[in-house]
mmCIF file of C-alpha atoms and ligand atoms in Angstrom:
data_model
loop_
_atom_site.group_PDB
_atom_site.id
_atom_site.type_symbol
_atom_site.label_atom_id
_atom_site.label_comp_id
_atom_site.label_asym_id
_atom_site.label_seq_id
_atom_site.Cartn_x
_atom_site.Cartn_y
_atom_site.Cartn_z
ATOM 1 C CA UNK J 1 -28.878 -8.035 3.441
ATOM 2 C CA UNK J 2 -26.899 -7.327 0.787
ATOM 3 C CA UNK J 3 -23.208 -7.961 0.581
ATOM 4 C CA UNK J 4 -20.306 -6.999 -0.902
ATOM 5 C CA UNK J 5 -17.549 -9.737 -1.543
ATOM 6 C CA UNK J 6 -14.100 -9.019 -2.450
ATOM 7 C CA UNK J 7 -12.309 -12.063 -3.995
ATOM 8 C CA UNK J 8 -14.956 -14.327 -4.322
ATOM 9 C CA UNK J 9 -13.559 -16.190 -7.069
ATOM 10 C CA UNK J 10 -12.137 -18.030 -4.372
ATOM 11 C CA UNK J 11 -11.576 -19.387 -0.975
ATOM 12 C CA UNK J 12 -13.210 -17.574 1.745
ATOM 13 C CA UNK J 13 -14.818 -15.350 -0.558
ATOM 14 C CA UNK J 14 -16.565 -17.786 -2.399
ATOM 15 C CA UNK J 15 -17.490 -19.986 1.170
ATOM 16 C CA UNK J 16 -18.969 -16.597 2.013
ATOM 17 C CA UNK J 17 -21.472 -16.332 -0.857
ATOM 18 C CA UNK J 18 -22.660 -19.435 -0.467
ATOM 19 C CA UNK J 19 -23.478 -19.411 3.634
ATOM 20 C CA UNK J 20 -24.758 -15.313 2.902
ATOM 21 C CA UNK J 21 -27.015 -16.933 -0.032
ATOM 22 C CA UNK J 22 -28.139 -19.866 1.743
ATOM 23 C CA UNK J 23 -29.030 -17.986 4.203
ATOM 24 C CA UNK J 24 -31.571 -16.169 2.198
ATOM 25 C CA UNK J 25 -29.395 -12.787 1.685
ATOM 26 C CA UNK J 26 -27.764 -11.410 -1.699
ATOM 27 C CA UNK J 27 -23.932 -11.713 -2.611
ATOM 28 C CA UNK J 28 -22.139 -8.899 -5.010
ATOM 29 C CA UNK J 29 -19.217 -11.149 -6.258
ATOM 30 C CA UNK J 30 -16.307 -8.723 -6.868
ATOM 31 C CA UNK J 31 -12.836 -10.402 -8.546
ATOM 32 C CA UNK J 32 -10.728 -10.105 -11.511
ATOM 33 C CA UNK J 33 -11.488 -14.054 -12.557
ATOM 34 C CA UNK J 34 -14.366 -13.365 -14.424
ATOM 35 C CA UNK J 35 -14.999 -16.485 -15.222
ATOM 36 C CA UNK J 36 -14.900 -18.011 -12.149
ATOM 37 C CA UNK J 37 -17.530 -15.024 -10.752
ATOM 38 C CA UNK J 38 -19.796 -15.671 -12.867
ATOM 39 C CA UNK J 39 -19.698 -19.961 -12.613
ATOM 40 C CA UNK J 40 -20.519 -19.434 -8.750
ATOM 41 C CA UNK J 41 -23.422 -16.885 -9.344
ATOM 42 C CA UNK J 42 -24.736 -19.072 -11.544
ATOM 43 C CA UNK J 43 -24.794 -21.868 -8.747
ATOM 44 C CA UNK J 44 -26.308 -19.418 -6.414
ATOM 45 C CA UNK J 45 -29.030 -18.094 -8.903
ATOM 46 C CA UNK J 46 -30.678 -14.307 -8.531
ATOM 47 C CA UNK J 47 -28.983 -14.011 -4.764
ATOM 48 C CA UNK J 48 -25.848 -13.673 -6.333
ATOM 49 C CA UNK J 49 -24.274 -11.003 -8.395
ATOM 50 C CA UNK J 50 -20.932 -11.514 -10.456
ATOM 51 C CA UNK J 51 -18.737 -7.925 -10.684
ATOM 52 C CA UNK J 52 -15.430 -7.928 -12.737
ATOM 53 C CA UNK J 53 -12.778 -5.814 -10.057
ATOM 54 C CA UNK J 54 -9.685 -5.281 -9.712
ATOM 55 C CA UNK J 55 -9.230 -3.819 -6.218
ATOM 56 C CA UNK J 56 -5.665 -1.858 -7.296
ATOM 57 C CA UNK J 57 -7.450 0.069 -9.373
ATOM 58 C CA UNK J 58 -9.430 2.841 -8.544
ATOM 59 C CA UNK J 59 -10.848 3.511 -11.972
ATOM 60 C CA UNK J 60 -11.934 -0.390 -11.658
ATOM 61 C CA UNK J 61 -13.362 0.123 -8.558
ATOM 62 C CA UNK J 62 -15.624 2.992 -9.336
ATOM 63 C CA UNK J 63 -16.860 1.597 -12.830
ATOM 64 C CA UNK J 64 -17.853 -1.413 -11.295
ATOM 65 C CA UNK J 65 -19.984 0.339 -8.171
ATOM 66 C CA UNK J 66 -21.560 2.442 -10.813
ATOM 67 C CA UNK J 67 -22.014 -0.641 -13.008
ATOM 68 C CA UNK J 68 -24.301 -1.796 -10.060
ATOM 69 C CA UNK J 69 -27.694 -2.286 -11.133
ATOM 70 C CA UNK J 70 -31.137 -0.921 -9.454
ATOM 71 C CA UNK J 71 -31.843 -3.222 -6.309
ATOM 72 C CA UNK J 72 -28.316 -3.767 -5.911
ATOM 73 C CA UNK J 73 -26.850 -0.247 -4.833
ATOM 74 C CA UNK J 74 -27.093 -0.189 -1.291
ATOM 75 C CA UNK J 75 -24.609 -2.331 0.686
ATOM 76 C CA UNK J 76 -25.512 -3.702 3.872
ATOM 77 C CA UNK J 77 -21.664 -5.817 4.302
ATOM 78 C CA UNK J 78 -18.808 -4.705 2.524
ATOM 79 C CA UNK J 79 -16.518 -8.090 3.079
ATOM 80 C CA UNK J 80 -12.789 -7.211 2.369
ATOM 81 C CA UNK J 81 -11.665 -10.196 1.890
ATOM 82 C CA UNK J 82 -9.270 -9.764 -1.223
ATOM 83 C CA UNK J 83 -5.539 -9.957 -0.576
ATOM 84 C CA UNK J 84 -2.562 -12.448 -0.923
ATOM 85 C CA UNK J 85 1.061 -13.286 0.388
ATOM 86 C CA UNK J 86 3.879 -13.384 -1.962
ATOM 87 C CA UNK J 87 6.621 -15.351 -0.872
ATOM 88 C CA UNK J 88 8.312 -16.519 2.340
ATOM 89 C CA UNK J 89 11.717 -15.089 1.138
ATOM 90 C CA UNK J 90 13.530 -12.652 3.540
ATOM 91 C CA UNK J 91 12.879 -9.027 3.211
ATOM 92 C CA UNK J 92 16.664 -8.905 1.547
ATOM 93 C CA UNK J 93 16.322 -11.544 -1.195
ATOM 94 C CA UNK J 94 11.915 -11.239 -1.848
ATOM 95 C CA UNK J 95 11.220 -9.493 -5.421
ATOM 96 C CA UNK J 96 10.353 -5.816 -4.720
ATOM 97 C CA UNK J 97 7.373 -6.024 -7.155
ATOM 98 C CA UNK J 98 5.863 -8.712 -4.409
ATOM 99 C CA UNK J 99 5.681 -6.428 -1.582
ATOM 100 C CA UNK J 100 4.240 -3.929 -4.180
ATOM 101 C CA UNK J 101 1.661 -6.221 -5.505
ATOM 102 C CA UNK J 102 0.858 -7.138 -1.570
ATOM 103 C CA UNK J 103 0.833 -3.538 -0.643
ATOM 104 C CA UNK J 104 -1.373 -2.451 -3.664
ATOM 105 C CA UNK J 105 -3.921 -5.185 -2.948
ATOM 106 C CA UNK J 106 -4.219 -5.934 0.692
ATOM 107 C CA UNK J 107 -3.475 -2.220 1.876
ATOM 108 C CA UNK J 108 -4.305 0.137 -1.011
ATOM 109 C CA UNK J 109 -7.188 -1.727 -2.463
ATOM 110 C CA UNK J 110 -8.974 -2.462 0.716
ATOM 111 C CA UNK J 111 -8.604 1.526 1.489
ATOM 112 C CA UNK J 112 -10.077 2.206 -1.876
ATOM 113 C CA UNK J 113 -13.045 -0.208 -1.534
ATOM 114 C CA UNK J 114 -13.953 1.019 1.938
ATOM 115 C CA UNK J 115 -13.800 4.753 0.704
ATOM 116 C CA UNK J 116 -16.020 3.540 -1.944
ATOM 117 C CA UNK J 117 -18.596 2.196 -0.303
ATOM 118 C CA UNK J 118 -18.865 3.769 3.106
ATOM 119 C CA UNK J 119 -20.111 7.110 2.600
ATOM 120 C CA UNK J 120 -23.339 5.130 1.731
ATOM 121 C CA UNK J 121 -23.615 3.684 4.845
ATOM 122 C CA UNK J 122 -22.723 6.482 6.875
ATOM 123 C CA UNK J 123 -25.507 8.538 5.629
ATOM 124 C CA UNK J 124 -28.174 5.465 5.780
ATOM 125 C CA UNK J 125 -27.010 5.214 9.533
ATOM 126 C CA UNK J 126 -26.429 1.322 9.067
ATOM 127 C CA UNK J 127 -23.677 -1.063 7.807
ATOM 128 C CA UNK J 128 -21.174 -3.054 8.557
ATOM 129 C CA UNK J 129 -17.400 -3.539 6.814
ATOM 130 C CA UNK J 130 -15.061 -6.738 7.655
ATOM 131 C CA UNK J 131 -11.769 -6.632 6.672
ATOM 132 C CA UNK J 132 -9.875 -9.500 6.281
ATOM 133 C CA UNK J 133 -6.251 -9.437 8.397
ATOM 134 C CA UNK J 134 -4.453 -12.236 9.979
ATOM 135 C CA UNK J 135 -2.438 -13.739 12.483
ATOM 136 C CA UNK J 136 0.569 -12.647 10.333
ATOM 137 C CA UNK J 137 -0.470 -9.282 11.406
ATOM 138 C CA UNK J 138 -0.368 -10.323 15.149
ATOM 139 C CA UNK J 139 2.903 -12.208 15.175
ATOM 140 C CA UNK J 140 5.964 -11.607 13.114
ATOM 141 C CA UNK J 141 7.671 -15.271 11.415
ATOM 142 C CA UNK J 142 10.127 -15.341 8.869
ATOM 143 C CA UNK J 143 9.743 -14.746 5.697
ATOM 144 C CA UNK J 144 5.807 -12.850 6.722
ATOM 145 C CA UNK J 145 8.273 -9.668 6.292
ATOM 146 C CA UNK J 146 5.829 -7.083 4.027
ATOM 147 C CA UNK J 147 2.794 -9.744 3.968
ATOM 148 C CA UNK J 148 2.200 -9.674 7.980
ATOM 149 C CA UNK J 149 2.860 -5.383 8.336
ATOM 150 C CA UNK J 150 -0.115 -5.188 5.330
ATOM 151 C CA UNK J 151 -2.514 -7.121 8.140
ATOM 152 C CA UNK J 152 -1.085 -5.420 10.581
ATOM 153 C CA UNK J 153 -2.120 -2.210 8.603
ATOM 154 C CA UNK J 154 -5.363 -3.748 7.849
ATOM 155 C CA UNK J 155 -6.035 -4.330 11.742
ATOM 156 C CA UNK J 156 -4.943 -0.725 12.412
ATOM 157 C CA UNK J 157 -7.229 0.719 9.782
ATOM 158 C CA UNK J 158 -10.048 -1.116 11.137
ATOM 159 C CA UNK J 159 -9.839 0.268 14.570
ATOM 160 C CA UNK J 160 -9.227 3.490 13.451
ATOM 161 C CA UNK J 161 -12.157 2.944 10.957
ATOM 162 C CA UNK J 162 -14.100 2.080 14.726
ATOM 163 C CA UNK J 163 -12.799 5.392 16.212
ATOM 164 C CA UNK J 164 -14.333 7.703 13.218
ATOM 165 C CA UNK J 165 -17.342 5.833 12.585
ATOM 166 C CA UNK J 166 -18.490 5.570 16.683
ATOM 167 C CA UNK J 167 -22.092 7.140 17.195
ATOM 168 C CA UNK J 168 -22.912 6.672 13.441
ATOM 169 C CA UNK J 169 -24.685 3.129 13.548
ATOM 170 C CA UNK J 170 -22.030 1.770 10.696
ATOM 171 C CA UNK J 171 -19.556 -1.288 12.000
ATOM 172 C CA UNK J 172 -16.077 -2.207 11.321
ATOM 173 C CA UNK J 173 -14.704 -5.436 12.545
ATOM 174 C CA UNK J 174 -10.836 -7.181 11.999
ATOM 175 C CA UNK J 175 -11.336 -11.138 11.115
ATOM 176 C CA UNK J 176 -7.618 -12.482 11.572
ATOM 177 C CA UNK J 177 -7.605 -16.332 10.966
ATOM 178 C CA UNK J 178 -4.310 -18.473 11.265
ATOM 179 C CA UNK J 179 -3.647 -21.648 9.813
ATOM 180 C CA UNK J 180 -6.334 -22.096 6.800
ATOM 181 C CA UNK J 181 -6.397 -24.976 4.292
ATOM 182 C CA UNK J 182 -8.493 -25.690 1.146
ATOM 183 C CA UNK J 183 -7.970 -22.056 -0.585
ATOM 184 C CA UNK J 184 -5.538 -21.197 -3.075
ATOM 185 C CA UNK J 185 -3.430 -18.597 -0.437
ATOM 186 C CA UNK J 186 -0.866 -21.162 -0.451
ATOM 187 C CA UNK J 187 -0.381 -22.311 -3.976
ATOM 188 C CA UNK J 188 -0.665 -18.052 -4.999
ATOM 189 C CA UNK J 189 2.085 -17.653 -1.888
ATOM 190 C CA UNK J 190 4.325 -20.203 -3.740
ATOM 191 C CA UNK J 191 3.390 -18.892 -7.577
ATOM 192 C CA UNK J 192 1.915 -22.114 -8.744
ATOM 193 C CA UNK J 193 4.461 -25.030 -6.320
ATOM 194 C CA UNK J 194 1.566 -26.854 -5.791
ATOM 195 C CA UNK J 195 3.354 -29.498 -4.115
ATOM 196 C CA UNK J 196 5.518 -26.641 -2.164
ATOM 197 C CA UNK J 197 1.735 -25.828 -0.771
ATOM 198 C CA UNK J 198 0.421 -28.881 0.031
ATOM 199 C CA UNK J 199 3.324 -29.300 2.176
ATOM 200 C CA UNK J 200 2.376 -26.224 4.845
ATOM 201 C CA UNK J 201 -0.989 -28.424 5.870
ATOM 202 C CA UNK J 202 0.724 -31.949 5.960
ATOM 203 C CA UNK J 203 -0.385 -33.566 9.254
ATOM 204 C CA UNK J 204 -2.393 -30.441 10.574
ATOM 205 C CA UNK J 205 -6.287 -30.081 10.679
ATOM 206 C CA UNK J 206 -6.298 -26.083 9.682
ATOM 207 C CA UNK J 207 -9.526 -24.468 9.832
ATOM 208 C CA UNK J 208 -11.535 -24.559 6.820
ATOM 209 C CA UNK J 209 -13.057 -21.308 4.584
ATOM 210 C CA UNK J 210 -16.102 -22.657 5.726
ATOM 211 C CA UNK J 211 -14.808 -21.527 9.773
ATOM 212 C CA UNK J 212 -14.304 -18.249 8.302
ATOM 213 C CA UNK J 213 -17.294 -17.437 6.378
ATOM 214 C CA UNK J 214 -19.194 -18.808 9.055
ATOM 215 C CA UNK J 215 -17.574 -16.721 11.188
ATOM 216 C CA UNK J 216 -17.850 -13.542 9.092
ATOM 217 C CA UNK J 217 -21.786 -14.760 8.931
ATOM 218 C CA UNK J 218 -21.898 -14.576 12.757
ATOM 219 C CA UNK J 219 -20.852 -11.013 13.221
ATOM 220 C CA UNK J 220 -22.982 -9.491 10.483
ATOM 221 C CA UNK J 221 -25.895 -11.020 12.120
ATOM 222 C CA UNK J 222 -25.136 -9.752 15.746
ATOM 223 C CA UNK J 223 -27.498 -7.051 16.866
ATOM 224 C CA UNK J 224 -26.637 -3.767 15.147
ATOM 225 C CA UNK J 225 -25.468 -2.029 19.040
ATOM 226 C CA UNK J 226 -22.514 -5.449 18.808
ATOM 227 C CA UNK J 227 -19.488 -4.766 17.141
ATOM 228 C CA UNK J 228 -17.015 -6.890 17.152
ATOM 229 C CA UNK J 229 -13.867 -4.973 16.956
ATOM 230 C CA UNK J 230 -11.279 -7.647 15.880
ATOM 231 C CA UNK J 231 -11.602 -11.094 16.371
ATOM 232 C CA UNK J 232 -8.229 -13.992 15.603
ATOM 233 C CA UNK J 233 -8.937 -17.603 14.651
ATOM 234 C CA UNK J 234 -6.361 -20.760 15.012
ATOM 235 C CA UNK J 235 -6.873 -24.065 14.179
ATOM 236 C CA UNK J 236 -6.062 -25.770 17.504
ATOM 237 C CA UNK J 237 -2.927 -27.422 16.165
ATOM 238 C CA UNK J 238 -1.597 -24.312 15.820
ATOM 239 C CA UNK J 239 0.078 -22.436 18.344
ATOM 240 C CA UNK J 240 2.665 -19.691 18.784
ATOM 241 C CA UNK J 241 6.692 -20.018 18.015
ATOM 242 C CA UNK J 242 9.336 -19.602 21.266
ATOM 243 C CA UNK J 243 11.493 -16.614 20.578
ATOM 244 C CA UNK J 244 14.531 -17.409 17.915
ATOM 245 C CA UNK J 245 18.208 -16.930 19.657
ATOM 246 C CA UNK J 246 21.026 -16.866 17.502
ATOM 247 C CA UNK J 247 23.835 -18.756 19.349
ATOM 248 C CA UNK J 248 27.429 -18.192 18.814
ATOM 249 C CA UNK J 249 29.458 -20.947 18.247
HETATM 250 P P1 LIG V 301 -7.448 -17.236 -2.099
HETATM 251 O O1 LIG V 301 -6.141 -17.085 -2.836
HETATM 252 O O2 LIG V 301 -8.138 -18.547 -2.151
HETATM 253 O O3 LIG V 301 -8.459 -16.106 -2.602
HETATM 254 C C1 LIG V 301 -8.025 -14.796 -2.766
HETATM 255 C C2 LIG V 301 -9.088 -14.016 -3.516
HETATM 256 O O4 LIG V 301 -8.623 -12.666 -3.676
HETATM 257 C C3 LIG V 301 -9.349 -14.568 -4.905
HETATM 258 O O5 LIG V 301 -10.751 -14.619 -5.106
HETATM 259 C C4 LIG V 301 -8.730 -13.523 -5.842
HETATM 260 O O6 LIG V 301 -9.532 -13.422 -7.020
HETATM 261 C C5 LIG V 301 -8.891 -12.253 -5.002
HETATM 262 N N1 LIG V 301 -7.969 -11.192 -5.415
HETATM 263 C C6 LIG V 301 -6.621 -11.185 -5.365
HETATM 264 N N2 LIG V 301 -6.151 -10.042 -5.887
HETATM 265 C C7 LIG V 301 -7.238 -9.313 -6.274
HETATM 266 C C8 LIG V 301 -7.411 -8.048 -6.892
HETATM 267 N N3 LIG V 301 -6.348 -7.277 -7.254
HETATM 268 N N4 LIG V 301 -8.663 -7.585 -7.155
HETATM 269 C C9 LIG V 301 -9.740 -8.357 -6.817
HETATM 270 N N5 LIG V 301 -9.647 -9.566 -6.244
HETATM 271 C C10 LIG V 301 -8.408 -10.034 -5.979
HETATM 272 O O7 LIG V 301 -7.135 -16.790 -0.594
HETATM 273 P P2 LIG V 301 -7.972 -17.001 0.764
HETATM 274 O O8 LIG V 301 -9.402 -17.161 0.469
HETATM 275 O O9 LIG V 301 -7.265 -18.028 1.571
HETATM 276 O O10 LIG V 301 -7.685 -15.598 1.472
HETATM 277 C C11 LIG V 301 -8.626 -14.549 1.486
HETATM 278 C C12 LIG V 301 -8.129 -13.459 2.412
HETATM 279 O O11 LIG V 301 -7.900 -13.997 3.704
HETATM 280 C C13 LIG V 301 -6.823 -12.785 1.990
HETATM 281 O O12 LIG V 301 -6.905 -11.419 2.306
HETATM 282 C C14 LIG V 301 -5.778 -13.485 2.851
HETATM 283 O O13 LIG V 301 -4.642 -12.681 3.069
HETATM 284 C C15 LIG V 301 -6.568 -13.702 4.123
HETATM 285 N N6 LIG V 301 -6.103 -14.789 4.976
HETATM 286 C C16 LIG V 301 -5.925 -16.054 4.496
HETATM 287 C C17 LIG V 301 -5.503 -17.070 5.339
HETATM 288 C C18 LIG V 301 -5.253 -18.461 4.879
HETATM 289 O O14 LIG V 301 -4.507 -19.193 5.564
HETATM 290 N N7 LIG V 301 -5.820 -18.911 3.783
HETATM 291 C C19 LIG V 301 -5.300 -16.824 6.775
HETATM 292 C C20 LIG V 301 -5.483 -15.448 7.151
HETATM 293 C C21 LIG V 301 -5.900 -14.502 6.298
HETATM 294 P P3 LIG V 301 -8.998 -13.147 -8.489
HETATM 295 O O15 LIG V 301 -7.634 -13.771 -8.597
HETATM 296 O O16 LIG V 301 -10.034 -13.802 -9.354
HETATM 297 O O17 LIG V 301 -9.004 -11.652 -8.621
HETATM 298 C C1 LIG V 302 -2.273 -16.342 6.413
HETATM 299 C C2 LIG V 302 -1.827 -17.012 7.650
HETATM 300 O O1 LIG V 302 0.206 -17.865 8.930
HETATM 301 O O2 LIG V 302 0.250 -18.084 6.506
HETATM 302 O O3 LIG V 302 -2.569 -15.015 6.652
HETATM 303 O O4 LIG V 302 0.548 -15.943 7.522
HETATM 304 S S1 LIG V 302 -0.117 -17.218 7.634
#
């Protein structure tokens, strides 16, 4: 198989292209980090191929697919996987540019991507796109104001991505995982408070990128009539908030 990795500079992206790769498949390592892309293809060796993206940009995307060399053009897995939160202020104090930069990446860019690739797919009768949403998309919590309604878009597109793609042989599956430590979500959430994002894993066991790339690697390798349409992941210490009444008095 070949797949295609957005963010994989990083966190789940990067635990993907190594369990793909080890595996025995191929990895297309999409990100803006350059440097970090091309570090972890050089771990992996010829598997893995490092792809300078920006997933706002549409003139990005499309120079980079038709940068693609020979023998790496037709995309089995196109893993969606780049996004970020910005911020845990409410929706009337949080810096308009944040929702804009969440909307542009986790909404606009993973709509752009998936337009990209999937006409490909569709006509080869075979392929399979995850798309990375979240429990924030499931459950509302303060301060998950414009970050939780882009997974909840995400979720939506997916299923709707199900409904026009039915009968074609191509896949589309939701991967929503809670509580997940040893990425940089946190520290990007907080704009560099390390210590700010340290402090959201204190005393839990979250689930590891590892639980997510392994489970990304478990529905790409389901028989092609499975598809999983969405699928949530918590680590067991988590669990779900009781509703919040304001009391007078
Ligand atoms: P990380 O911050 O560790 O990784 C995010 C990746 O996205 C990086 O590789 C980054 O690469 C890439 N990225 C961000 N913006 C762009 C862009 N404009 N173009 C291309 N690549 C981009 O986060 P995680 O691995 O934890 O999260 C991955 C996904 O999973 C996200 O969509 C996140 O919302 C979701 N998620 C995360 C959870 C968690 O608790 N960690 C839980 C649920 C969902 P670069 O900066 O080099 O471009
Ligand atoms: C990341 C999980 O709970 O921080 O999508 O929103 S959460």
């Amino acid at each position: 198989m070949i797949v295609f990795i957005t963010g994989a500079s990083a966190g789940f992206g990067a635990a993907m292209a190594r369990t793909f790769v080890r595996h025995g498949h191929r990895a297309i390592l999409a990100a803006r980090r350059s440097e970090r892309i091309v570090a972890l293809a050089r771990e992996l060796g010829d598997a893995a191929l490092p792809l300078t993206l920006d997933v706002t940009s549409r003139a990005s995307i499309e120079a980079a697919l038709a940068a693609l060399p020979e023998g790496w053009r037709e995309i089995d897995v196109l893993i969606n996987n780049a996004g970020l939160a910005l911020n845990t202020l409410p929706a009337h104090e949080v810096p308009l540019e944040d929702w804009e930069t969440m909307i542009a990446t986790n909404c606009q860019g993973l709509v752009s991507m998936t337009r990209a690739v999937l006409p490909a797919m569709v006509a080869r009768g075979s392929g399979l796109v995850i798309n990375l949403g979240s429990v924030a998309g499931h459950y509302p919590y303060p301060g998950g104001n414009v970050y939780g309604a882009t997974k909840a878009f995400v979720e939506q597109f997916t299923l709707n991505l199900r409904a026009d793609l039915a009968g074609s042989g191509v896949r589309a599956t939701n991967l929503a995982p809670g509580l997940c430590g040893g990425t940089e979500f946190s520290n990007v959430r907080f704009k560099g408070d390390d210590a700010a994002a340290a402090k959201v894993y204190e005393g839990t066991v979250p689930l590891t990128a590892d639980d997510i790339a392994n489970t990304a690697y478990w529905i790409a390798t389901l028989p092609p009539h499975v598809n999983v349409n969405s699928i949530e992941l918590m680590p067991t210490c988590q669990g779900f908030s009781p509703f919040a009444i304001k009391r007078q008095g």
